[in-house]
Amino acid sequence: MELFKASRERFYRAFLLPVILLCLGMGESAYGNVLIIVDKAHILPHPPHPHPPWPPRPIPPHRPIRQFLPLELRTQNVEVVIKDQVAVTKLHQVFYNPSDRRMEGTFIFPVPKGARIDKFSMEVNGKMQKAELLDAKKARKIYEDIVRKALDPALFEYAGQSLFKVRIFPIEPKKEKEVKIKYTEILERDGKMVRYLYHLNTKKYSSKPIKNLSMKIELETSEAEIKSVYSPSHEAEVKRHGKKRVVVGLEKKNMATDADFLLYYSLKDKGGSDIDLSVLTHKEDKDHDEGHFMLLLNPGAWDDKGSVIPKDVVFVFDSSGSMRGKKIEQAKEALKFCVESLNEEDRFELIRFSTEAEPIFGKMVTAGEKNVKKAVKFIDSVRPIGGTAIEEALIEAASIISEKASDKRPTQVIFMTDGQPTIGAIKEDVILNSLRKKTSDSKSKIRVFCLGIGTNVNTHLLDKITEETNAASQYVLPEENLEYKVSRFYAKISEPVLADLKLRIDGPDRVRGIYPKNLPDLFKGDQMVVLGRYEPGDKKGKITLEGTIRGKKKTFEYKAVFPKEKEGNSFIPRIWATRRVGYLLDEIRLRGEKKELKEEVARLARKYGIVTPYTSYLIIEDEKDRAVPLARRSLGGFAPGADAPVTESDLIVIEDKARIAYDSFKSEKSGEDAVRGAASSITLKDADGISSFNAAKNLAYAGGKAAKKSIASENRILDGKTFHLAGDLWIDDDARDDKDKKIEELKFASKEYFDFLEKHPELIKFLSLGANVDVLHQGKIIRCRR
């Protein structure tokens, strides 16, 4: 902002803050993006200041005006009804003017390219407003003017898009302004998949998080059954109401995010299999050898009666002295939930262990009312005392379940402990060998699911048990509710539908890097996400899924397309890389580090912005070995808006902190750091969306040696490119090494700058990050500076 020549009297009466932006939920090609341009701020009458500053100090031109946003977004409620691909979106926003000035502004709603908006209506404080639709050419001039006046390129990514605009006056001081928008759009269908996109990307534009956010999306179809429902962007709640209606919900307080809300759902083909498989692909261009794919496997939650497969399950729980207090009470409630959730055709056994293992029945029994009541009574009577005989408890469980094992019944052991073995065999290898011998005699493959409670467990032992039996580990941290987490975990695995899965993909020249490596069993009501890479071959392909149901082999075939070029699903490569990093970190943690593992973790973590305490050190070490200049490194404590990069001595301190966290991660088997590291790795390995990466990072940073402030970094992922913030410079990871590369320089907001972007609109989304950006384009670095 600049205050132009004026007299003192004119200064008080003049319009302040000529262009101030409030940008909410904006991003690439979608709806819900809204901003208010405050054109005028009127000083209300009040006694003059006895010594007003004169001349007024101008704001330095390098500081973006969005740092001085006068309006706050307090509430954003979104209700969407999608019926047969027609989506009606209702948006309710409440803005607050915290200043002492009455504001006057223009409300702008950018319309994406190719958008098919059928109806658009808007009301402000209960009064209907007439919105003016400007074509792309007129809209571009508005965006350019904003960039010039605000000295901030954030909005320019919307150049080329038309917009709706409405004047808003007055925006009273210390008051709220309520805005409601309703619009109808027709969603496109790609094969079986339908996509809905709503912008929640506030991080780039808004000075404060959204105080209250709620989203409710109702999906409904007239004929086709809704199968997979998937959000790669947010951890949303999905509730099914029959085969043709699904409600998706998201509710957050003080939410700031750089991710837009993205929802996919698939529709079952007529005569299609009950087990649905949908394919999403991303292949940037012909210059890239490989593309990425995502498979969504869904057995549904509303199968015909009788589809539930009877199972055998043994619950093994730790009742040693270390479980006393709140832990044992929550564990008992969780166990009662598990037992009472059994189906009548299931068989079960219950074993408590401390100094020795004690089964309640001594054999597998049916889950009838009498046996369930006896088990609940036994659980209530348990008192925590004694040592921890892990080997004996596991062998007892495997022996009992093997006696009546059948290949027609899935067999599970649910093993809960809060400690390390203190009685009997103590070494990991001895316990694993004993369990291996016992389970190899069984007629059915025994899955041993492990639940580690607290921070004293041996994470290596539990993770190796589940890895060997193709099951899963789960850790309950001190701040988490044990009863809730155990109950939720069991509910997810309680009804297996398809076991011993095998996948074959025909069509591409090559398929590699499939995760999970060993496909787990498929459970009713759950959804499996499989990711991998492919080299294009035949565009049309075929996917074959094999598995067993009640001991009988079943084969399912699906048509698929693996295109040579397919954009629009740029989240897939990052989720694939997140899983890959999780698997590589697990190899380092459980079996020791190797040079090639460390180098690949560093490369993927830097390229896709997967920054955790454990990847940070590898990135720093790698860039140090390659002699990357300090000012162009990915990490190093750069704060957003910093004027200068860190010094060599600063980097030494940062590297030290990162090394301590990494060394703890790779060497310790128990304790807070070990458990948080194991839980973080599991979250990365199971990643099915952007929120999974954030969850893994938060788990690791929550305590122990991986202190939150050990690494400061900021990065953005745009269309498959990762940009790192170094001082006030955004550097494309591909442009980090600028040796021997051609460089084209641009002066921000100059005539040449706007002319260049008009010729290269594909670069607008990258240069809109800031005034100082380096981006690699067609083998040349585009260097923009203020």
mmCIF file of C-alpha atoms in Angstrom, residues 250 273 408 410 527 604:
data_model
loop_
_atom_site.group_PDB
_atom_site.id
_atom_site.type_symbol
_atom_site.label_atom_id
_atom_site.label_comp_id
_atom_site.label_asym_id
_atom_site.label_seq_id
_atom_site.Cartn_x
_atom_site.Cartn_y
_atom_site.Cartn_z
ATOM 1 C CA LEU A 250 -15.858 -32.638 7.735
ATOM 2 C CA SER A 273 -18.629 -57.433 -9.324
ATOM 3 C CA LYS A 408 -12.580 -71.838 5.203
ATOM 4 C CA PRO A 410 -9.982 -66.545 8.595
ATOM 5 C CA GLN A 527 -11.555 -49.544 1.427
ATOM 6 C CA LEU A 604 11.863 -38.452 -2.458
#
